[in-house]
């Protein structure tokens, strides 16, 4: 039996020896390969092992905070890997995410232990329902009480959500048509993140038939659509208004510069506008979500995890942001439901595969979070955050509910191997390499970013072997294209860039 481990490595052995040899080879080689090859995740990652890892880290966290439900993890210290003790308070914008992760863990495992813990951490946030110091009531209360209510249907949680929505609505200015995000900078700053907090308002409006909350949320969404989003689908972080609703200036406190594209802000736009479309049914919001998504996907590096800003010029501060990837993955899964565009589904799967690999999950380490490599703001990267963990678990739960599959099947390559085309970027001609360990019905096709099939290069029964398939892009316009290889129930995809 001949087994292709990589295009340059083959082993020859009997079937049982092979299985053992492959296993050992994969364990030792996978990390080196994933570093060299970016998205080649040769080691498969099952839902079960991703959940075991997440459970481990949540239990480690509970130990670390002494099961004290007044402590709500925010981000880890980049040196010690422990949750930063100065950011455990209820008043942090992040305080709802740990409770939210406990709810998702309950949904994913059905283990009552997680439900009880989730209730305890949720109910500790009660005092925050009347906090008017910022716009983050939605993050704090919807991630905790909102998830809790969907599971327990508890009347007291419903009342809490109503009161919290009322609190948030107090920051709305009808002249400006927006909710004021912060009190500590600018005149009336509205940040792109604020879209996320509208879910609390829309949800309460829908469930209590409250037109006032609905129109506040919709008005904010429209203002943000008009002023945060650029023509090319990218977003500004902060828009500061004067009291008549005129724009003073657009800037950032977390990204690389006023005209750059802060990756987590872009992810908030993807998730936020998709969610707003869910409540309003208005296509302009769906269009905004799609434009933001296409921009995000087009600017992703090989492993589908963005740098914290798409335009950071200095490599010393160009750190990754796993949290932006997790938020976007969860958003893509909802967007796929509305559009049926597989670009979003596949991008979510690629992200989840990468996040579950040792490059981003805290396997074999003392770090307390589930994921590492998030960036809080320019110059403060390489940390774990409770929100990266929360949206990662949410995305896994959404994926499972959407597809009925255990976990992104695309990452399990079963010795189906799809290499990066060479050259890439390319001008008209390039070659796509792949190998099949088993013969089978095989299709290799090229798609544009809207999911439209451009060309089918291979289609039919193919014997096991290694293939070099030329692709001629004459007549196509410059841009990013995706090629997908499907064989024996497995689908792998990669991006390539055509420069005419
Ligand atoms: N909402 C704050 C942040 O994304 O960092």
Short mmCIF file of C-alpha atoms and ligand atoms in Angstrom, two decimals:
data_model
loop_
_atom_site.label_atom_id
_atom_site.label_comp_id
_atom_site.label_asym_id
_atom_site.label_seq_id
_atom_site.Cartn_x
_atom_site.Cartn_y
_atom_site.Cartn_z
CA UNK A 1 0.00 0.00 0.00
CA UNK A 2 1.37 3.44 -0.94
CA UNK A 3 0.29 6.32 1.22
CA UNK A 4 0.77 9.95 0.34
CA UNK A 5 1.39 11.94 3.50
CA UNK A 6 2.53 15.01 1.65
CA UNK A 7 3.44 15.55 -1.96
CA UNK A 8 7.07 14.93 -1.08
CA UNK A 9 6.56 12.14 1.44
CA UNK A 10 5.17 8.70 0.72
CA UNK A 11 5.31 5.53 2.77
CA UNK A 12 4.91 1.95 1.59
CA UNK A 13 3.63 -0.67 4.02
CA UNK A 14 0.97 -3.28 4.81
CA UNK A 15 -2.45 -1.98 5.84
CA UNK A 16 -2.16 -2.48 9.63
CA UNK A 17 1.45 -1.31 9.89
CA UNK A 18 0.45 1.59 7.70
CA UNK A 19 -2.30 2.70 10.04
CA UNK A 20 0.13 2.82 12.94
CA UNK A 21 2.84 4.46 10.87
CA UNK A 22 0.46 7.08 9.53
CA UNK A 23 -0.76 7.86 13.02
CA UNK A 24 2.77 8.35 14.36
CA UNK A 25 3.79 10.33 11.31
CA UNK A 26 0.77 12.58 11.55
CA UNK A 27 1.29 13.33 15.20
CA UNK A 28 4.94 14.22 14.68
CA UNK A 29 4.53 15.90 11.33
CA UNK A 30 1.27 17.75 11.64
CA UNK A 31 2.56 20.72 13.54
CA UNK A 32 5.53 21.18 11.21
CA UNK A 33 3.26 20.80 8.19
CA UNK A 34 0.69 23.20 9.51
CA UNK A 35 3.38 25.79 10.08
CA UNK A 36 4.88 25.28 6.64
CA UNK A 37 1.69 24.77 4.75
CA UNK A 38 -0.73 27.15 6.40
CA UNK A 39 -4.11 25.56 5.93
CA UNK A 40 -2.99 21.93 5.51
CA UNK A 41 -4.47 20.58 8.69
CA UNK A 42 -3.49 16.96 8.28
CA UNK A 43 -4.49 16.01 11.79
CA UNK A 44 -8.24 15.73 11.91
CA UNK A 45 -10.11 17.43 14.70
CA UNK A 46 -13.32 15.87 15.86
CA UNK A 47 -16.07 17.69 17.66
CA UNK A 48 -15.41 15.43 20.58
CA UNK A 49 -11.80 16.47 20.94
CA UNK A 50 -12.63 20.17 20.43
CA UNK A 51 -15.23 19.90 23.18
CA UNK A 52 -12.93 17.94 25.49
CA UNK A 53 -10.41 20.72 25.09
CA UNK A 54 -13.03 23.42 25.73
CA UNK A 55 -14.34 21.60 28.81
CA UNK A 56 -10.82 21.22 30.15
CA UNK A 57 -10.15 24.92 29.81
CA UNK A 58 -13.47 25.99 31.34
CA UNK A 59 -12.76 23.74 34.32
CA UNK A 60 -9.22 25.11 34.56
CA UNK A 61 -10.71 28.61 34.58
CA UNK A 62 -13.23 27.72 37.29
CA UNK A 63 -10.36 26.44 39.45
CA UNK A 64 -8.31 29.52 38.74
CA UNK A 65 -11.08 31.88 39.84
CA UNK A 66 -11.87 29.64 42.84
CA UNK A 67 -15.41 29.00 41.63
CA UNK A 68 -16.14 32.60 42.61
CA UNK A 69 -19.10 33.67 40.48
CA UNK A 70 -18.22 37.34 41.03
CA UNK A 71 -15.25 36.82 38.69
CA UNK A 72 -15.91 36.97 34.96
CA UNK A 73 -12.82 36.33 32.81
CA UNK A 74 -11.95 38.95 30.20
CA UNK A 75 -8.52 38.28 28.74
CA UNK A 76 -5.39 36.40 29.68
CA UNK A 77 -2.05 37.92 30.56
CA UNK A 78 0.26 37.45 27.56
CA UNK A 79 3.14 36.33 29.80
CA UNK A 80 1.49 34.12 32.43
CA UNK A 81 -1.42 32.87 30.32
CA UNK A 82 -3.71 33.32 33.37
CA UNK A 83 -6.86 35.46 33.33
CA UNK A 84 -5.88 39.02 34.11
CA UNK A 85 -7.17 39.69 37.66
CA UNK A 86 -7.83 43.36 36.86
CA UNK A 87 -10.44 42.47 34.22
CA UNK A 88 -12.70 40.07 36.09
CA UNK A 89 -15.33 42.61 37.17
CA UNK A 90 -19.01 42.63 36.25
CA UNK A 91 -18.65 46.09 34.77
CA UNK A 92 -16.20 45.01 32.05
CA UNK A 93 -17.70 44.81 28.57
CA UNK A 94 -16.65 41.16 28.54
CA UNK A 95 -18.40 40.00 31.70
CA UNK A 96 -21.23 38.10 29.96
CA UNK A 97 -19.06 35.86 27.82
CA UNK A 98 -17.90 33.36 30.42
CA UNK A 99 -21.51 32.71 31.47
CA UNK A 100 -22.38 32.49 27.76
CA UNK A 101 -19.68 29.89 27.14
CA UNK A 102 -21.06 27.86 30.03
CA UNK A 103 -24.52 27.97 28.37
CA UNK A 104 -23.05 26.82 25.05
CA UNK A 105 -21.18 24.04 26.79
CA UNK A 106 -24.47 22.90 28.27
CA UNK A 107 -26.12 23.03 24.82
CA UNK A 108 -23.28 21.08 23.25
CA UNK A 109 -22.88 18.41 25.91
CA UNK A 110 -26.25 18.24 27.69
CA UNK A 111 -24.35 17.87 30.96
CA UNK A 112 -26.36 19.46 33.81
CA UNK A 113 -23.19 20.56 35.55
CA UNK A 114 -22.73 23.26 32.88
CA UNK A 115 -26.32 24.43 33.23
CA UNK A 116 -25.92 24.97 36.96
CA UNK A 117 -22.63 26.81 36.52
CA UNK A 118 -24.13 28.93 33.72
CA UNK A 119 -27.03 29.96 35.95
CA UNK A 120 -24.73 30.94 38.77
CA UNK A 121 -22.45 33.08 36.59
CA UNK A 122 -25.40 34.61 34.77
CA UNK A 123 -27.27 35.62 37.90
CA UNK A 124 -24.22 37.35 39.31
CA UNK A 125 -24.60 39.91 36.51
CA UNK A 126 -28.01 41.11 37.72
CA UNK A 127 -26.64 44.47 39.02
CA UNK A 128 -25.45 45.27 35.48
CA UNK A 129 -28.98 45.56 34.08
CA UNK A 130 -29.15 49.16 35.22
CA UNK A 131 -25.60 50.17 34.25
CA UNK A 132 -25.75 53.10 31.88
CA UNK A 133 -22.01 53.84 31.62
CA UNK A 134 -21.61 52.38 28.11
CA UNK A 135 -23.38 50.56 25.27
CA UNK A 136 -22.17 47.09 26.29
CA UNK A 137 -25.32 46.06 28.16
CA UNK A 138 -26.12 43.88 25.16
CA UNK A 139 -22.83 41.99 25.29
CA UNK A 140 -23.10 41.54 29.06
CA UNK A 141 -26.75 40.64 29.36
CA UNK A 142 -27.68 38.99 26.06
CA UNK A 143 -24.71 36.57 26.12
CA UNK A 144 -25.62 35.55 29.66
CA UNK A 145 -29.35 36.03 30.36
CA UNK A 146 -30.31 35.85 26.67
CA UNK A 147 -28.75 32.43 26.21
CA UNK A 148 -30.08 31.36 29.58
CA UNK A 149 -33.63 32.39 28.72
CA UNK A 150 -33.56 30.48 25.42
CA UNK A 151 -32.70 27.33 27.36
CA UNK A 152 -34.60 27.69 30.64
CA UNK A 153 -37.52 29.87 29.57
CA UNK A 154 -37.32 31.43 33.02
CA UNK A 155 -39.70 34.35 33.62
CA UNK A 156 -37.21 36.21 35.82
CA UNK A 157 -34.63 36.10 33.01
CA UNK A 158 -37.19 37.55 30.61
CA UNK A 159 -37.86 40.44 32.99
CA UNK A 160 -34.11 41.02 33.28
CA UNK A 161 -33.80 41.20 29.50
CA UNK A 162 -36.64 43.73 29.34
CA UNK A 163 -35.06 45.95 31.95
CA UNK A 164 -31.63 45.72 30.35
CA UNK A 165 -33.04 46.71 26.95
CA UNK A 166 -34.70 49.69 28.55
CA UNK A 167 -31.37 50.69 30.13
CA UNK A 168 -29.56 50.47 26.80
CA UNK A 169 -32.24 52.51 25.04
CA UNK A 170 -31.46 55.44 27.35
CA UNK A 171 -28.22 56.01 25.45
CA UNK A 172 -30.13 56.62 22.21
CA UNK A 173 -30.19 60.16 20.82
CA UNK A 174 -33.06 60.72 18.35
CA UNK A 175 -31.32 63.73 16.74
CA UNK A 176 -28.32 61.61 15.86
CA UNK A 177 -30.30 58.44 15.33
CA UNK A 178 -27.83 56.33 17.28
CA UNK A 179 -26.85 54.95 20.65
CA UNK A 180 -23.80 56.58 22.21
CA UNK A 181 -21.16 53.90 22.65
CA UNK A 182 -18.70 55.48 25.08
CA UNK A 183 -18.47 58.48 27.41
CA UNK A 184 -14.68 58.72 27.60
CA UNK A 185 -13.68 59.95 24.15
CA UNK A 186 -15.04 62.29 21.46
CA UNK A 187 -18.40 64.01 21.55
CA UNK A 188 -20.85 61.29 20.59
CA UNK A 189 -18.77 58.29 19.52
CA UNK A 190 -20.51 55.37 17.86
CA UNK A 191 -18.42 52.27 17.34
CA UNK A 192 -19.05 49.53 14.83
CA UNK A 193 -19.20 47.02 17.73
CA UNK A 194 -22.39 48.72 18.88
CA UNK A 195 -24.31 46.82 16.19
CA UNK A 196 -23.95 43.70 18.32
CA UNK A 197 -25.79 45.27 21.25
CA UNK A 198 -28.83 45.84 19.07
CA UNK A 199 -29.65 42.14 19.34
CA UNK A 200 -30.87 42.73 22.88
CA UNK A 201 -33.15 45.55 21.69
CA UNK A 202 -34.49 43.70 18.65
CA UNK A 203 -35.06 40.52 20.62
CA UNK A 204 -36.95 42.27 23.40
CA UNK A 205 -38.88 44.35 20.84
CA UNK A 206 -39.95 41.19 19.02
CA UNK A 207 -40.82 39.24 22.14
CA UNK A 208 -42.71 42.03 23.89
CA UNK A 209 -44.06 43.76 20.79
CA UNK A 210 -42.26 46.98 21.72
CA UNK A 211 -42.24 49.34 18.69
CA UNK A 212 -40.12 51.94 20.48
CA UNK A 213 -37.22 49.56 21.03
CA UNK A 214 -37.55 48.25 17.48
CA UNK A 215 -37.34 51.71 15.95
CA UNK A 216 -34.37 52.69 18.16
CA UNK A 217 -32.47 49.58 17.10
CA UNK A 218 -33.35 50.04 13.42
CA UNK A 219 -32.46 53.71 13.44
CA UNK A 220 -29.06 52.93 14.98
CA UNK A 221 -28.48 50.20 12.37
CA UNK A 222 -29.27 52.65 9.57
CA UNK A 223 -26.97 55.33 10.97
CA UNK A 224 -24.18 52.81 11.31
CA UNK A 225 -24.76 51.46 7.81
CA UNK A 226 -24.56 54.98 6.41
CA UNK A 227 -21.47 56.15 8.28
CA UNK A 228 -19.37 53.13 9.25
CA UNK A 229 -19.43 51.19 6.00
CA UNK A 230 -17.21 52.10 3.06
CA UNK A 231 -18.00 51.51 -0.61
CA UNK A 232 -15.71 48.47 -0.75
CA UNK A 233 -17.46 46.72 2.15
CA UNK A 234 -14.82 47.61 4.75
CA UNK A 235 -15.65 49.52 7.91
CA UNK A 236 -14.53 52.41 10.07
CA UNK A 237 -14.18 51.68 13.75
CA UNK A 238 -15.48 54.91 15.33
CA UNK A 239 -17.68 57.67 13.96
CA UNK A 240 -17.92 60.73 16.19
CA UNK A 241 -21.02 62.94 15.72
CA UNK A 242 -21.84 66.48 16.74
CA UNK A 243 -25.16 67.05 18.50
CA UNK A 244 -26.97 67.66 15.19
CA UNK A 245 -25.90 64.33 13.83
CA UNK A 246 -23.14 65.66 11.58
CA UNK A 247 -19.96 63.62 11.43
CA UNK A 248 -17.02 65.26 13.23
CA UNK A 249 -14.45 62.64 12.37
CA UNK A 250 -13.85 58.94 11.86
CA UNK A 251 -11.06 57.26 13.77
CA UNK A 252 -9.96 54.18 15.70
CA UNK A 253 -8.68 53.40 19.18
CA UNK A 254 -7.96 49.73 18.48
CA UNK A 255 -7.01 49.39 14.81
CA UNK A 256 -3.90 50.53 12.94
CA UNK A 257 -5.17 53.93 11.80
CA UNK A 258 -8.24 55.99 10.93
CA UNK A 259 -8.48 54.62 7.41
CA UNK A 260 -7.37 51.07 8.11
CA UNK A 261 -9.69 48.11 8.62
CA UNK A 262 -9.74 46.74 12.14
CA UNK A 263 -10.46 43.04 11.74
CA UNK A 264 -12.70 42.57 14.78
CA UNK A 265 -14.69 45.64 13.80
CA UNK A 266 -15.17 44.08 10.37
CA UNK A 267 -16.29 40.85 12.06
CA UNK A 268 -18.78 42.78 14.20
CA UNK A 269 -20.17 44.25 10.96
CA UNK A 270 -20.55 40.79 9.40
CA UNK A 271 -22.28 39.32 12.42
CA UNK A 272 -24.18 42.49 13.28
CA UNK A 273 -25.76 43.22 9.89
CA UNK A 274 -26.66 39.55 9.42
CA UNK A 275 -28.43 39.55 12.79
CA UNK A 276 -30.17 42.85 11.95
CA UNK A 277 -31.44 41.30 8.72
CA UNK A 278 -32.84 38.40 10.79
CA UNK A 279 -35.00 40.87 12.73
CA UNK A 280 -35.86 43.43 10.05
CA UNK A 281 -35.97 41.39 6.84
CA UNK A 282 -34.57 44.48 5.06
CA UNK A 283 -32.24 43.59 2.22
CA UNK A 284 -29.97 46.58 2.62
CA UNK A 285 -28.70 44.99 5.84
CA UNK A 286 -28.15 41.63 4.18
CA UNK A 287 -26.26 43.39 1.38
CA UNK A 288 -24.07 45.15 3.95
CA UNK A 289 -23.34 41.83 5.68
CA UNK A 290 -22.40 40.26 2.35
CA UNK A 291 -20.16 43.16 1.32
CA UNK A 292 -18.43 43.10 4.72
CA UNK A 293 -18.00 39.32 4.46
CA UNK A 294 -16.54 39.38 0.97
CA UNK A 295 -14.08 42.03 2.05
CA UNK A 296 -13.07 40.00 5.11
CA UNK A 297 -12.68 36.75 3.16
CA UNK A 298 -10.71 38.38 0.34
CA UNK A 299 -8.23 39.82 2.82
CA UNK A 300 -7.66 36.69 4.92
CA UNK A 301 -4.23 35.10 5.00
CA UNK A 302 -3.68 31.43 4.13
CA UNK A 303 -4.89 30.02 7.43
CA UNK A 304 -8.12 32.07 7.41
CA UNK A 305 -7.28 33.84 10.70
CA UNK A 306 -6.86 37.59 10.13
CA UNK A 307 -4.24 39.86 11.50
CA UNK A 308 -5.84 42.24 13.99
CA UNK A 309 -5.97 44.92 11.28
CA UNK A 310 -5.93 44.30 7.55
CA UNK A 311 -3.51 47.21 7.05
CA UNK A 312 -0.96 47.14 9.86
CA UNK A 313 2.29 48.30 8.25
CA UNK A 314 4.67 47.24 11.06
CA UNK A 315 5.37 43.53 11.41
CA UNK A 316 6.37 43.94 15.09
CA UNK A 317 2.74 44.70 16.01
CA UNK A 318 1.07 42.68 13.25
CA UNK A 319 -0.50 40.05 15.53
CA UNK A 320 -3.33 37.68 14.68
CA UNK A 321 -6.83 38.04 16.07
CA UNK A 322 -8.50 34.69 16.69
CA UNK A 323 -11.46 36.53 18.22
CA UNK A 324 -12.22 38.30 14.92
CA UNK A 325 -12.12 34.93 13.17
CA UNK A 326 -14.45 33.34 15.72
CA UNK A 327 -16.98 36.19 15.50
CA UNK A 328 -16.88 36.10 11.69
CA UNK A 329 -17.26 32.29 11.58
CA UNK A 330 -20.38 32.47 13.69
CA UNK A 331 -21.73 35.31 11.54
CA UNK A 332 -20.95 33.43 8.31
CA UNK A 333 -22.98 30.45 9.50
CA UNK A 334 -26.07 32.60 9.91
CA UNK A 335 -25.37 34.44 6.66
CA UNK A 336 -25.12 31.12 4.84
CA UNK A 337 -28.61 30.27 6.08
CA UNK A 338 -30.02 33.43 4.50
CA UNK A 339 -28.07 33.31 1.25
CA UNK A 340 -27.23 29.62 0.72
CA UNK A 341 -23.89 30.90 -0.58
CA UNK A 342 -21.39 28.15 0.21
CA UNK A 343 -18.56 30.68 0.31
CA UNK A 344 -19.76 31.62 3.80
CA UNK A 345 -20.21 28.05 4.96
CA UNK A 346 -16.80 27.04 3.64
CA UNK A 347 -15.12 30.08 5.15
CA UNK A 348 -16.67 29.30 8.53
CA UNK A 349 -15.45 25.72 8.25
CA UNK A 350 -11.94 26.81 7.32
CA UNK A 351 -11.86 29.19 10.28
CA UNK A 352 -13.16 26.59 12.71
CA UNK A 353 -10.60 24.08 11.46
CA UNK A 354 -7.78 26.57 11.96
CA UNK A 355 -9.01 27.68 15.37
CA UNK A 356 -9.22 24.05 16.50
CA UNK A 357 -5.62 23.34 15.48
CA UNK A 358 -2.70 23.76 17.84
CA UNK A 359 -1.83 27.06 16.20
CA UNK A 360 -4.85 28.70 17.90
CA UNK A 361 -6.28 26.25 20.46
CA UNK A 362 -4.35 26.10 23.73
CA UNK A 363 -3.55 22.39 23.44
CA UNK A 364 -0.78 21.17 25.77
CA UNK A 365 -0.34 24.52 27.43
CA UNK A 366 -1.14 26.17 30.76
CA UNK A 367 -2.96 29.08 29.13
CA UNK A 368 -6.41 29.34 30.71
CA UNK A 369 -8.48 30.24 27.65
CA UNK A 370 -9.73 27.81 24.99
CA UNK A 371 -8.17 29.83 22.18
CA UNK A 372 -5.02 31.94 22.07
CA UNK A 373 -3.70 34.54 19.62
CA UNK A 374 -6.31 37.24 20.00
CA UNK A 375 -5.49 40.95 19.96
CA UNK A 376 -7.21 43.48 22.20
CA UNK A 377 -5.94 46.50 20.33
CA UNK A 378 -2.89 47.64 18.36
CA UNK A 379 0.23 46.50 20.20
CA UNK A 380 -1.62 44.22 22.66
CA UNK A 381 -1.83 40.82 21.07
CA UNK A 382 -1.12 37.15 21.78
CA UNK A 383 -3.78 36.77 24.44
CA UNK A 384 -6.75 34.53 25.10
CA UNK A 385 -10.13 36.24 25.44
CA UNK A 386 -13.47 35.12 26.82
CA UNK A 387 -15.15 36.46 23.66
CA UNK A 388 -13.00 34.47 21.24
CA UNK A 389 -13.94 31.39 23.29
CA UNK A 390 -17.62 32.33 23.39
CA UNK A 391 -18.03 32.93 19.63
CA UNK A 392 -15.97 29.82 18.86
CA UNK A 393 -18.37 27.68 20.92
CA UNK A 394 -21.35 29.50 19.40
CA UNK A 395 -20.02 28.80 15.91
CA UNK A 396 -19.56 25.11 16.71
CA UNK A 397 -23.11 24.96 18.08
CA UNK A 398 -24.45 26.80 15.00
CA UNK A 399 -22.55 24.51 12.66
CA UNK A 400 -23.88 21.45 14.41
CA UNK A 401 -27.45 22.72 14.37
CA UNK A 402 -27.19 23.83 10.74
CA UNK A 403 -25.69 20.73 9.21
CA UNK A 404 -26.45 18.00 11.72
CA UNK A 405 -22.79 17.09 11.33
CA UNK A 406 -20.54 16.48 14.23
CA UNK A 407 -17.86 18.94 13.19
CA UNK A 408 -16.50 20.61 10.06
CA UNK A 409 -15.94 17.60 7.87
CA UNK A 410 -13.83 19.54 5.43
CA UNK A 411 -10.91 19.53 7.78
CA UNK A 412 -10.70 15.76 7.87
CA UNK A 413 -8.77 15.21 4.72
CA UNK A 414 -8.54 11.41 4.78
CA UNK A 415 -5.35 11.62 2.79
CA UNK A 416 -6.97 13.71 0.20
CA UNK A 417 -4.43 16.44 -0.27
CA UNK A 418 -4.91 19.80 -1.95
CA UNK A 419 -1.84 21.97 -2.28
CA UNK A 420 -1.52 25.71 -2.88
CA UNK A 421 -1.49 26.38 -6.63
CA UNK A 422 1.83 27.47 -8.09
CA UNK A 423 2.57 30.18 -8.96
CA UNK A 424 0.30 32.21 -6.73
CA UNK A 425 -0.53 35.03 -7.26
CA UNK A 426 -0.47 34.24 -10.96
CA UNK A 427 -1.00 35.84 -14.33
CA UNK A 428 -3.24 33.65 -16.51
CA UNK A 429 -1.54 30.29 -15.97
CA UNK A 430 -1.04 28.32 -12.79
CA UNK A 431 -0.99 24.67 -11.71
CA UNK A 432 -3.11 23.03 -9.02
CA UNK A 433 -1.60 19.99 -7.31
CA UNK A 434 -3.57 17.38 -5.44
CA UNK A 435 -3.36 13.76 -4.50
CA UNK A 436 -5.91 11.03 -3.87
CA UNK A 437 -5.16 8.12 -1.63
CA UNK A 438 -8.26 6.27 -2.84
CA UNK A 439 -9.81 6.18 -6.26
CA UNK A 440 -13.23 7.78 -6.48
CA UNK A 441 -15.58 10.25 -8.13
CA UNK A 442 -13.55 13.44 -8.08
CA UNK A 443 -14.31 17.00 -9.00
CA UNK A 444 -11.99 19.98 -9.11
CA UNK A 445 -13.66 23.30 -9.91
CA UNK A 446 -12.85 26.98 -9.72
CA UNK A 447 -15.34 29.46 -8.24
CA UNK A 448 -15.47 33.21 -7.89
CA UNK A 449 -16.10 34.81 -4.52
CA UNK A 450 -19.84 34.93 -5.02
CA UNK A 451 -19.86 31.13 -5.24
CA UNK A 452 -20.38 31.05 -9.03
CA UNK A 453 -18.62 28.12 -10.69
CA UNK A 454 -16.14 29.45 -13.28
CA UNK A 455 -14.62 26.28 -14.64
CA UNK A 456 -14.64 22.56 -13.90
CA UNK A 457 -11.14 21.19 -14.37
CA UNK A 458 -11.68 17.57 -13.36
CA UNK A 459 -14.90 15.61 -13.15
CA UNK A 460 -15.17 11.84 -13.07
CA UNK A 461 -13.81 8.60 -11.64
CA UNK A 462 -10.10 9.05 -10.86
CA UNK A 463 -7.56 6.47 -9.71
CA UNK A 464 -5.42 7.11 -6.61
CA UNK A 465 -2.40 9.19 -7.44
CA UNK A 466 -0.86 12.62 -7.65
CA UNK A 467 -2.21 15.17 -10.10
CA UNK A 468 -0.91 18.46 -11.52
CA UNK A 469 -3.79 20.27 -13.19
CA UNK A 470 -3.06 23.39 -15.24
CA UNK A 471 -5.54 26.24 -14.97
CA UNK A 472 -5.73 28.92 -17.63
CA UNK A 473 -7.51 32.05 -16.41
CA UNK A 474 -7.33 34.03 -19.68
CA UNK A 475 -10.45 36.12 -20.01
CA UNK A 476 -11.10 36.30 -16.27
CA UNK A 477 -10.69 39.50 -14.34
CA UNK A 478 -8.14 40.02 -11.59
CA UNK A 479 -9.21 38.94 -8.14
CA UNK A 480 -9.44 36.10 -5.68
CA UNK A 481 -10.83 32.75 -6.83
CA UNK A 482 -11.50 29.60 -4.88
CA UNK A 483 -10.74 26.10 -6.11
CA UNK A 484 -12.46 23.16 -4.51
CA UNK A 485 -11.56 19.50 -4.63
CA UNK A 486 -14.27 17.00 -3.81
CA UNK A 487 -13.61 13.27 -3.56
CA UNK A 488 -15.06 10.41 -1.54
CA UNK A 489 -17.30 12.69 0.50
CA UNK A 490 -14.53 15.11 1.42
CA UNK A 491 -14.25 18.68 0.20
CA UNK A 492 -11.09 20.77 0.40
CA UNK A 493 -10.79 24.32 -0.81
CA UNK A 494 -8.12 26.98 -1.27
CA UNK A 495 -7.86 30.49 -2.56
CA UNK A 496 -5.73 31.82 -5.40
CA UNK A 497 -5.14 35.31 -6.69
CA UNK A 498 -5.23 36.22 -10.36
CA UNK A 499 -3.39 39.38 -11.40
CA UNK A 500 -4.04 40.40 -15.00
N1 LIG B 1 -16.16 45.70 21.85
C1 LIG B 1 -14.81 45.84 22.19
C2 LIG B 1 -13.88 45.09 21.32
O1 LIG B 1 -14.28 44.44 20.38
O2 LIG B 1 -12.70 45.12 21.61
#
